[in-house]
Short mmCIF file of C-alpha atoms in Angstrom, two decimals:
data_model
loop_
_atom_site.label_atom_id
_atom_site.label_comp_id
_atom_site.label_asym_id
_atom_site.label_seq_id
_atom_site.Cartn_x
_atom_site.Cartn_y
_atom_site.Cartn_z
CA MET A 163 7.25 -8.26 -8.93
CA GLN A 164 5.78 -11.38 -10.47
CA LYS A 165 2.88 -10.21 -12.61
CA TYR A 166 -0.48 -11.77 -12.03
CA TRP A 167 -0.88 -12.76 -15.67
CA ASP A 168 2.24 -14.93 -15.23
CA ASN A 169 1.14 -16.26 -11.86
CA PRO A 170 0.84 -20.07 -11.96
CA ALA A 171 -1.58 -20.10 -9.01
CA VAL A 172 -4.77 -19.41 -10.95
CA ASN A 173 -7.69 -19.22 -8.56
CA GLU A 174 -11.39 -19.47 -9.39
CA MET A 175 -14.33 -18.11 -7.40
CA PRO A 176 -15.32 -20.67 -4.74
CA ALA A 177 -19.01 -21.43 -4.42
CA GLU A 178 -19.47 -19.89 -0.96
CA ALA A 179 -16.39 -17.89 0.08
CA ARG A 180 -16.34 -14.09 -0.15
CA VAL A 181 -14.05 -11.38 1.16
CA PRO A 182 -15.80 -10.32 4.39
CA ALA A 183 -17.78 -7.08 4.26
CA VAL A 184 -16.68 -5.99 7.75
CA LEU A 185 -13.77 -6.58 10.11
CA MET A 186 -13.52 -5.17 13.64
CA ILE A 187 -10.01 -4.45 14.97
CA GLY A 188 -10.66 -3.51 18.55
CA GLY A 189 -13.29 -0.79 18.25
CA VAL A 190 -12.26 0.20 14.72
CA ARG A 191 -14.62 -0.87 11.94
CA ILE A 192 -12.91 -1.92 8.71
CA ALA A 193 -15.39 -2.14 5.84
CA PRO A 194 -14.75 -4.03 3.67
CA ALA A 195 -12.11 -6.36 5.11
CA THR A 196 -9.38 -5.29 2.70
CA VAL A 197 -6.15 -3.55 3.65
CA LEU A 198 -3.59 -1.56 1.68
CA ALA A 199 -0.23 -2.88 2.85
CA PRO A 200 2.39 -0.46 4.15
CA MET A 201 5.08 0.02 1.51
CA ALA A 202 8.23 2.10 1.99
CA GLY A 203 8.48 4.87 -0.58
CA VAL A 204 4.95 4.18 -1.81
CA THR A 205 2.12 4.58 0.73
CA ASP A 206 2.48 8.28 1.46
CA THR A 207 -0.62 10.41 1.94
CA VAL A 208 -1.00 11.11 -1.80
CA PHE A 209 -0.92 7.44 -2.76
CA ARG A 210 -3.21 6.44 0.13
CA ARG A 211 -5.87 8.98 -0.88
CA PHE A 212 -5.41 8.04 -4.51
CA ILE A 213 -6.13 4.38 -3.70
CA LYS A 214 -9.14 5.32 -1.59
CA ASN A 215 -10.57 7.26 -4.53
CA ALA A 216 -9.77 4.53 -7.05
CA SER A 217 -11.43 1.97 -4.78
CA LYS A 218 -14.91 3.47 -4.77
CA PHE A 219 -17.56 0.97 -5.79
CA THR A 220 -21.29 1.54 -5.64
CA PRO A 221 -23.56 -1.13 -7.16
CA ASP A 222 -25.40 0.26 -10.18
CA ALA A 223 -28.95 -0.38 -11.32
CA ALA A 224 -27.91 -3.64 -12.92
CA ASP A 225 -26.75 -4.83 -9.52
CA ALA A 226 -29.90 -3.71 -7.69
CA ASP A 227 -30.40 -7.13 -6.15
CA VAL A 228 -27.03 -7.01 -4.37
CA ASP A 229 -27.43 -7.35 -0.61
CA ALA A 230 -26.06 -4.35 1.30
CA ALA A 231 -24.08 -6.69 3.54
CA THR A 232 -22.08 -7.99 0.59
CA SER A 233 -21.79 -4.80 -1.44
CA ASN A 234 -18.67 -3.75 0.47
CA GLU A 235 -20.14 -0.27 0.81
CA GLN A 236 -18.61 2.48 -1.33
CA SER A 237 -14.90 1.89 -0.98
CA GLY A 238 -13.21 -1.37 -1.75
CA CYS A 239 -10.27 -0.48 0.52
CA GLY A 240 -11.26 -0.73 4.16
CA LEU A 241 -7.96 0.19 5.86
CA ILE A 242 -4.90 2.07 4.69
CA MET A 243 -1.49 2.05 6.35
CA THR A 244 1.41 4.49 6.37
CA GLU A 245 4.90 3.79 5.12
CA PHE A 246 6.83 2.09 7.90
CA THR A 247 8.46 4.71 10.11
CA SER A 248 11.50 4.39 12.34
CA ALA A 249 10.51 4.59 15.98
CA ASP A 250 14.00 5.83 16.85
CA GLY A 251 13.79 8.63 14.31
CA LEU A 252 10.25 9.58 15.30
CA SER A 253 11.10 9.86 18.98
CA ARG A 254 14.16 12.05 18.29
CA MET A 255 12.87 14.42 15.61
CA ARG A 256 11.35 17.83 16.26
CA GLU A 257 7.59 18.28 16.38
CA SER A 258 7.57 20.13 13.05
CA LYS A 259 9.42 17.31 11.29
CA ARG A 260 7.17 14.66 12.82
CA LYS A 261 4.22 16.23 11.04
CA ARG A 262 5.85 15.47 7.69
CA TYR A 263 6.11 11.78 8.51
CA LEU A 264 2.71 11.55 10.17
CA THR A 265 0.70 13.65 7.70
CA TYR A 266 -2.73 12.34 6.79
CA TYR A 267 -6.12 13.81 5.92
CA ASP A 268 -9.57 13.28 7.41
CA ASP A 269 -10.75 11.21 4.46
CA GLU A 270 -8.02 8.62 5.14
CA HIS A 271 -9.71 7.19 8.25
CA PRO A 272 -9.49 4.48 9.32
CA ILE A 273 -5.71 4.64 9.08
CA SER A 274 -2.94 2.67 10.77
CA ALA A 275 0.56 4.01 11.54
CA GLN A 276 3.27 1.39 11.13
CA LEU A 277 6.47 1.55 13.19
CA PHE A 278 9.69 -0.42 13.16
CA GLY A 279 12.51 -0.65 15.67
CA SER A 280 13.85 -2.90 18.40
CA ASN A 281 13.93 -0.75 21.53
CA PRO A 282 10.80 -1.36 23.63
CA GLU A 283 10.83 2.04 25.35
CA THR A 284 11.34 3.92 22.08
CA LEU A 285 8.62 1.95 20.31
CA ALA A 286 6.21 2.60 23.17
CA GLU A 287 6.99 6.33 23.07
CA SER A 288 6.55 6.48 19.30
CA ALA A 289 3.29 4.53 19.47
CA LYS A 290 1.98 7.12 21.90
CA ILE A 291 3.03 9.89 19.51
CA CYS A 292 0.98 8.18 16.78
CA GLU A 293 -2.03 7.84 19.06
CA ASP A 294 -1.81 11.51 19.99
CA ALA A 295 -1.60 12.39 16.29
CA GLY A 296 -5.02 10.82 15.79
CA PHE A 297 -4.23 7.53 14.12
CA ASP A 298 -6.83 4.80 14.56
CA ILE A 299 -4.38 1.89 14.89
CA VAL A 300 -0.68 1.37 15.56
CA ASP A 301 1.07 -1.52 13.80
CA LEU A 302 4.49 -3.06 14.49
CA ASN A 303 6.57 -4.12 11.50
CA LEU A 304 8.20 -7.53 11.94
CA GLY A 305 8.28 -8.31 8.25
CA CYS A 306 10.60 -5.96 6.36
CA PRO A 307 13.48 -8.02 4.88
CA ALA A 308 15.69 -5.04 3.89
CA LYS A 309 19.28 -5.42 5.06
CA ARG A 310 19.51 -1.87 6.44
CA VAL A 311 16.46 -2.55 8.64
CA VAL A 312 17.42 -6.09 9.65
CA SER A 313 20.97 -4.98 10.52
CA CYS A 314 19.47 -2.80 13.26
CA ASN A 315 17.43 -5.78 14.49
CA GLY A 316 14.27 -4.17 13.10
CA GLY A 317 11.63 -5.63 10.79
CA SER A 318 12.02 -9.36 10.23
CA GLY A 319 15.33 -9.28 12.12
CA LEU A 320 13.34 -9.43 15.36
CA LEU A 321 11.85 -12.79 14.37
CA ARG A 322 14.99 -14.37 15.83
CA ASP A 323 14.22 -12.97 19.30
CA LEU A 324 10.73 -13.83 20.58
CA PRO A 325 11.56 -12.84 24.20
CA LEU A 326 12.39 -9.29 23.06
CA ILE A 327 9.23 -9.22 20.93
CA GLU A 328 7.23 -10.10 24.04
CA VAL A 329 8.75 -7.15 25.93
CA ILE A 330 7.95 -4.85 23.00
CA PHE A 331 4.37 -6.11 22.78
CA LYS A 332 3.77 -5.51 26.47
CA GLN A 333 5.33 -2.04 26.62
CA VAL A 334 3.59 -0.74 23.51
CA ARG A 335 0.27 -2.24 24.63
CA ALA A 336 0.60 -0.49 28.00
CA ALA A 337 1.45 2.84 26.35
CA ILE A 338 -1.59 3.22 24.08
CA SER A 339 -5.33 2.72 24.29
CA ILE A 340 -6.05 2.45 20.54
CA PRO A 341 -5.84 -0.92 18.78
CA PHE A 342 -2.36 -2.41 18.41
CA THR A 343 -1.52 -4.91 15.65
CA VAL A 344 1.54 -6.62 14.20
CA LYS A 345 2.57 -7.62 10.67
CA PHE A 346 5.14 -10.39 10.42
CA ARG A 347 6.59 -13.12 8.25
CA MET A 348 6.63 -16.87 8.82
CA GLY A 349 10.10 -16.71 10.32
CA TRP A 350 13.72 -15.91 9.54
CA ASN A 351 14.04 -18.99 7.28
CA ASP A 352 12.54 -22.45 6.92
CA LYS A 353 14.57 -23.68 9.87
CA ASN A 354 13.18 -20.94 12.09
CA LEU A 355 9.41 -20.77 11.55
CA VAL A 356 7.81 -18.81 14.38
CA CYS A 357 4.55 -17.48 12.95
CA VAL A 358 2.23 -19.62 15.09
CA PRO A 359 3.93 -19.01 18.48
CA LEU A 360 4.34 -15.34 17.57
CA ALA A 361 0.62 -15.01 16.82
CA ARG A 362 -0.24 -16.66 20.13
CA LEU A 363 2.17 -14.33 21.90
CA ALA A 364 0.50 -11.33 20.28
CA GLU A 365 -2.92 -12.52 21.45
CA ASP A 366 -1.64 -13.16 24.98
CA CYS A 367 -0.14 -9.66 25.13
CA GLY A 368 -3.40 -7.98 24.18
CA LEU A 369 -2.83 -7.18 20.52
CA ASN A 370 -6.01 -6.75 18.49
CA ALA A 371 -5.08 -8.44 15.19
CA VAL A 372 -2.17 -10.03 13.33
CA ALA A 373 -1.18 -9.93 9.67
CA LEU A 374 0.98 -12.66 8.15
CA HIS A 375 2.97 -12.30 4.94
CA ALA A 376 3.31 -15.97 4.11
CA ARG A 377 7.01 -15.94 3.25
CA THR A 378 10.18 -16.06 5.34
CA ARG A 379 12.75 -13.30 5.54
CA GLU A 380 15.06 -15.49 3.48
CA ASP A 381 12.39 -15.80 0.78
CA GLY A 382 12.25 -12.06 0.25
CA TYR A 383 9.53 -11.64 -2.37
CA SER A 384 10.41 -14.70 -4.44
CA GLY A 385 8.47 -17.90 -4.96
CA GLN A 386 4.84 -18.53 -4.10
CA ALA A 387 3.46 -17.35 -0.77
CA ARG A 388 2.60 -20.35 1.40
CA TRP A 389 -0.97 -19.70 2.41
CA GLU A 390 -1.14 -22.84 4.53
CA PHE A 391 0.74 -20.94 7.23
CA ILE A 392 -2.01 -18.31 7.27
CA SER A 393 -4.40 -21.19 7.95
CA ALA A 394 -2.18 -22.41 10.78
CA VAL A 395 -2.15 -18.95 12.39
CA LYS A 396 -5.91 -18.63 11.98
CA ASP A 397 -6.39 -21.98 13.74
CA ALA A 398 -4.09 -20.91 16.58
CA VAL A 399 -5.67 -17.62 17.70
CA ARG A 400 -9.05 -16.00 18.25
CA ILE A 401 -8.08 -12.45 17.27
CA PRO A 402 -8.51 -11.43 13.62
CA VAL A 403 -5.96 -12.73 11.13
CA ILE A 404 -5.12 -10.77 7.98
CA GLY A 405 -3.62 -12.70 5.08
CA ASN A 406 -0.92 -11.23 2.85
CA GLY A 407 1.05 -12.59 -0.11
CA ASP A 408 0.32 -13.13 -3.82
CA ILE A 409 -3.07 -11.46 -3.94
CA LEU A 410 -2.83 -10.17 -7.47
CA THR A 411 -6.44 -10.44 -8.68
CA PRO A 412 -9.92 -10.46 -7.15
CA GLU A 413 -9.96 -14.22 -7.68
CA ASP A 414 -6.83 -14.52 -5.54
CA ALA A 415 -8.39 -12.49 -2.72
CA VAL A 416 -11.48 -14.69 -2.55
CA ALA A 417 -9.38 -17.84 -2.87
CA MET A 418 -7.21 -16.81 0.08
CA VAL A 419 -10.27 -16.39 2.28
CA ASP A 420 -11.62 -19.72 1.07
CA LYS A 421 -8.38 -21.63 1.60
CA THR A 422 -7.20 -20.06 4.86
CA GLY A 423 -10.29 -18.77 6.66
CA CYS A 424 -8.54 -15.42 7.22
CA ASP A 425 -10.63 -12.47 8.36
CA ALA A 426 -9.23 -9.94 5.87
CA VAL A 427 -6.84 -9.67 2.95
CA MET A 428 -3.89 -7.31 2.59
CA ILE A 429 -2.63 -6.16 -0.80
CA GLY A 430 0.77 -4.60 -1.44
CA ARG A 431 2.72 -4.67 -4.69
CA ALA A 432 -0.34 -5.32 -6.89
CA ALA A 433 -1.90 -1.97 -5.91
CA PRO A 434 0.54 0.37 -7.70
CA ALA A 435 0.32 -1.73 -10.89
CA ASN A 436 -3.48 -2.00 -10.72
CA PRO A 437 -4.94 0.80 -8.55
CA TRP A 438 -8.44 -0.55 -9.21
CA ILE A 439 -7.83 -3.88 -7.51
CA PHE A 440 -9.73 -3.00 -4.31
CA ARG A 441 -12.74 -1.81 -6.31
CA GLN A 442 -12.55 -4.95 -8.43
CA ILE A 443 -12.51 -7.13 -5.30
CA ALA A 444 -15.55 -5.28 -3.96
CA GLN A 445 -17.38 -5.68 -7.24
CA TYR A 446 -16.36 -9.33 -7.59
CA THR A 447 -17.47 -10.08 -4.05
CA ALA A 448 -20.83 -8.42 -4.63
CA THR A 449 -21.61 -9.61 -8.15
CA GLY A 450 -19.23 -12.39 -9.18
CA ARG A 451 -17.70 -10.23 -11.91
CA TYR A 452 -15.58 -7.10 -12.19
CA ASP A 453 -14.88 -4.39 -14.75
CA VAL A 454 -11.65 -4.29 -16.73
CA ALA A 455 -9.77 -1.00 -16.89
CA THR A 456 -9.87 0.75 -20.26
CA ASP A 457 -7.21 2.98 -21.82
CA GLU A 458 -9.28 6.01 -20.85
CA ASP A 459 -9.49 4.76 -17.26
CA ARG A 460 -5.71 4.49 -17.13
CA HIS A 461 -5.27 7.92 -18.71
CA ARG A 462 -7.60 9.57 -16.19
CA MET A 463 -5.97 7.72 -13.33
CA ILE A 464 -2.40 8.68 -14.14
CA ARG A 465 -3.41 12.33 -14.64
CA ALA A 466 -5.32 12.31 -11.36
CA TYR A 467 -2.35 10.94 -9.43
CA PHE A 468 0.09 13.39 -10.99
CA GLY A 469 -2.35 16.21 -10.24
CA MET A 470 -2.46 15.19 -6.59
CA LEU A 471 1.35 15.17 -6.46
CA VAL A 472 1.52 18.66 -7.97
CA ARG A 473 -1.07 20.02 -5.53
CA GLU A 474 0.92 18.54 -2.65
CA LEU A 475 4.03 20.31 -3.96
CA GLU A 476 2.15 23.61 -4.06
CA GLU A 477 1.89 23.50 -0.27
CA HIS A 478 5.62 24.29 -0.16
CA PRO A 479 6.05 28.06 -0.69
CA VAL A 480 8.14 29.29 -3.64
CA VAL A 481 11.06 31.47 -2.54
CA ARG A 482 12.40 33.77 -5.28
CA TYR A 483 14.72 36.59 -4.32
CA GLU A 484 17.07 37.01 -7.27
CA GLY A 485 20.25 38.85 -6.38
CA VAL A 486 19.29 39.13 -2.71
CA GLU A 487 20.93 37.13 0.04
CA LEU A 488 18.36 34.87 1.66
CA THR A 489 17.79 34.72 5.37
CA GLU A 490 18.32 31.40 7.13
CA VAL A 491 14.56 30.78 7.21
CA GLU A 492 14.13 31.67 3.52
CA LEU A 493 17.07 29.46 2.54
CA LYS A 494 15.54 26.58 4.46
CA LEU A 495 12.17 27.08 2.72
CA LYS A 496 13.92 27.20 -0.66
CA LYS A 497 15.79 23.94 0.00
CA THR A 498 12.61 22.27 1.24
CA ARG A 499 10.77 23.32 -1.93
CA GLU A 500 13.58 22.04 -4.17
CA SER A 501 13.69 18.74 -2.28
CA ALA A 502 9.91 18.36 -2.56
CA ALA A 503 10.07 19.11 -6.31
CA ARG A 504 12.70 16.40 -6.85
CA GLU A 505 10.63 13.97 -4.80
CA THR A 506 7.51 14.78 -6.86
CA ILE A 507 9.30 14.09 -10.15
CA GLY A 508 10.71 10.88 -8.72
CA LYS A 509 7.26 9.69 -7.66
CA MET A 510 5.81 10.55 -11.07
CA LYS A 511 8.46 8.39 -12.73
CA GLN A 512 8.05 5.61 -10.17
CA PHE A 513 4.29 5.48 -10.58
CA ALA A 514 4.43 5.64 -14.36
CA SER A 515 6.83 2.71 -14.35
CA TRP A 516 4.42 0.55 -12.33
CA PHE A 517 1.37 1.73 -14.19
CA THR A 518 2.61 1.11 -17.73
CA HIS A 519 3.78 -2.49 -17.29
CA GLY A 520 1.65 -4.73 -19.46
CA ILE A 521 0.43 -1.90 -21.70
CA PRO A 522 1.49 -2.32 -25.35
CA GLY A 523 4.12 0.33 -26.05
CA GLY A 524 4.62 0.93 -22.33
CA ALA A 525 8.39 0.43 -22.55
CA THR A 526 8.70 3.40 -24.91
CA LEU A 527 6.64 5.57 -22.60
CA ARG A 528 8.71 4.53 -19.59
CA LYS A 529 11.91 5.48 -21.42
CA GLN A 530 10.51 8.92 -22.25
CA ILE A 531 9.35 9.46 -18.68
CA PHE A 532 12.68 8.46 -17.14
CA GLU A 533 14.48 10.87 -19.49
CA ALA A 534 12.14 13.74 -18.56
CA LYS A 535 13.70 16.57 -16.58
CA ASN A 536 10.56 18.04 -15.02
CA GLY A 537 6.91 17.39 -14.32
CA ASP A 538 5.67 19.10 -17.51
CA ALA A 539 7.86 16.80 -19.61
CA VAL A 540 6.45 13.76 -17.81
CA LEU A 541 2.88 14.89 -18.43
CA ASP A 542 3.63 15.66 -22.08
CA ALA A 543 4.98 12.14 -22.59
CA VAL A 544 1.85 10.65 -21.00
CA GLU A 545 -0.47 12.80 -23.16
CA ARG A 546 1.36 11.89 -26.38
CA PHE A 547 1.23 8.21 -25.50
CA PHE A 548 -2.51 8.10 -24.89
CA GLU A 549 -3.24 10.30 -27.91
CA GLY A 550 -1.39 7.69 -29.96
CA ARG A 551 -3.42 4.91 -28.36
CA ARG A 552 -6.67 6.74 -29.20
CA ALA A 553 -5.55 7.22 -32.78
CA LEU A 554 -4.73 3.53 -33.06
CA ALA A 555 -8.15 2.63 -31.63
CA PHE A 556 -9.84 4.86 -34.19
CA ARG A 557 -7.89 3.40 -37.13
CA GLU A 558 -7.68 -0.23 -36.11
CA PRO A 559 -10.05 -1.01 -33.21
CA GLU A 560 -9.66 -4.73 -33.64
CA MET A 561 -5.87 -4.46 -33.10
CA LEU A 562 -6.39 -2.51 -29.86
CA VAL A 563 -8.84 -5.08 -28.52
CA ALA A 564 -6.44 -7.89 -29.29
CA SER A 565 -3.63 -6.16 -27.40
CA SER A 566 -5.61 -4.96 -24.38
CA TYR A 567 -4.17 -4.96 -20.88
CA PRO A 568 -4.20 -8.57 -19.63
CA PHE A 569 -6.48 -8.39 -16.60
CA ARG A 570 -8.18 -11.64 -15.72
CA GLY A 571 -11.91 -11.37 -15.19
#
């Protein structure tokens, strides 16, 4: 990921533009008009709720003159999305296993379920499963550039086949009554740019909004996102357009709205590195400034996220029958618990890696975390690191200020 402090596209607050306070997708109210992008291996229920909590922004007494319409209410993140889920897998798996992939909590609404696949009937069936599970929106992924997805003609692989996309749009739209949206890239490569005709096709087929990641499949995540194509899509359709690509700071979010006229902004890879970005956008939109995260903020945040992961693990029962042969059901529960424990440790390490980039001494902490064998060892490494930071602040406060985390603002 290109870090925002290295980003050459430095954007300043335009005189008039703001991230919109409200976006309507069909009958679903998104307030404010900011979206957490779906990210494989990242946006599970724990991370989604974590972001929702980190996003809370309520104007304080110093901001008493802030108009309610521009305060972006209490949460800076208006819509969250699931990890992208295989429609083929969802349609085939048992009801009990579906619940694992479609788990969400009441405080996650509004929430969109994202699907990928290339079979119209299977996608329509899976979309109906998501609607029945209580999701507010169903989204089709036409943007993932991963080879394993593209090789099955899923994700951005479908961008080479607009006629098949039209069939998918129509069958999914006919299968569900909740809003239906699509996230896509500009095209397969620069010789095959289809974002404008695809957006028009989506509107013609009754979709309720489109989201454009302003890169091609060939681009991957490299180079600068080309926001001018978001403008072109916005000019081509009447349904809401969500802009995605290189929103790394609140300034970037406002600049995208100013330069493209998009109706909402979507943030992906910047969110794990800076979980406060949605709150900062809300505060920046309301007041023209935003607060910088302190060491204590980061310490509380990483402990809160790890605590949520541990609580999620506790939902899997512990099976201990030493010296006794386990029944098939008990053995299955034991394996599920062990798998969940490994996944929890993996997510702790993954999050700590994102979260410590840019922090002085972060490389040492990352090394300790990756060498940790269990959750307690991970937490111990985090506690030692921040205790050291506090000691440094007490001894040499001017050194700590000079080396603070490089947020712009």
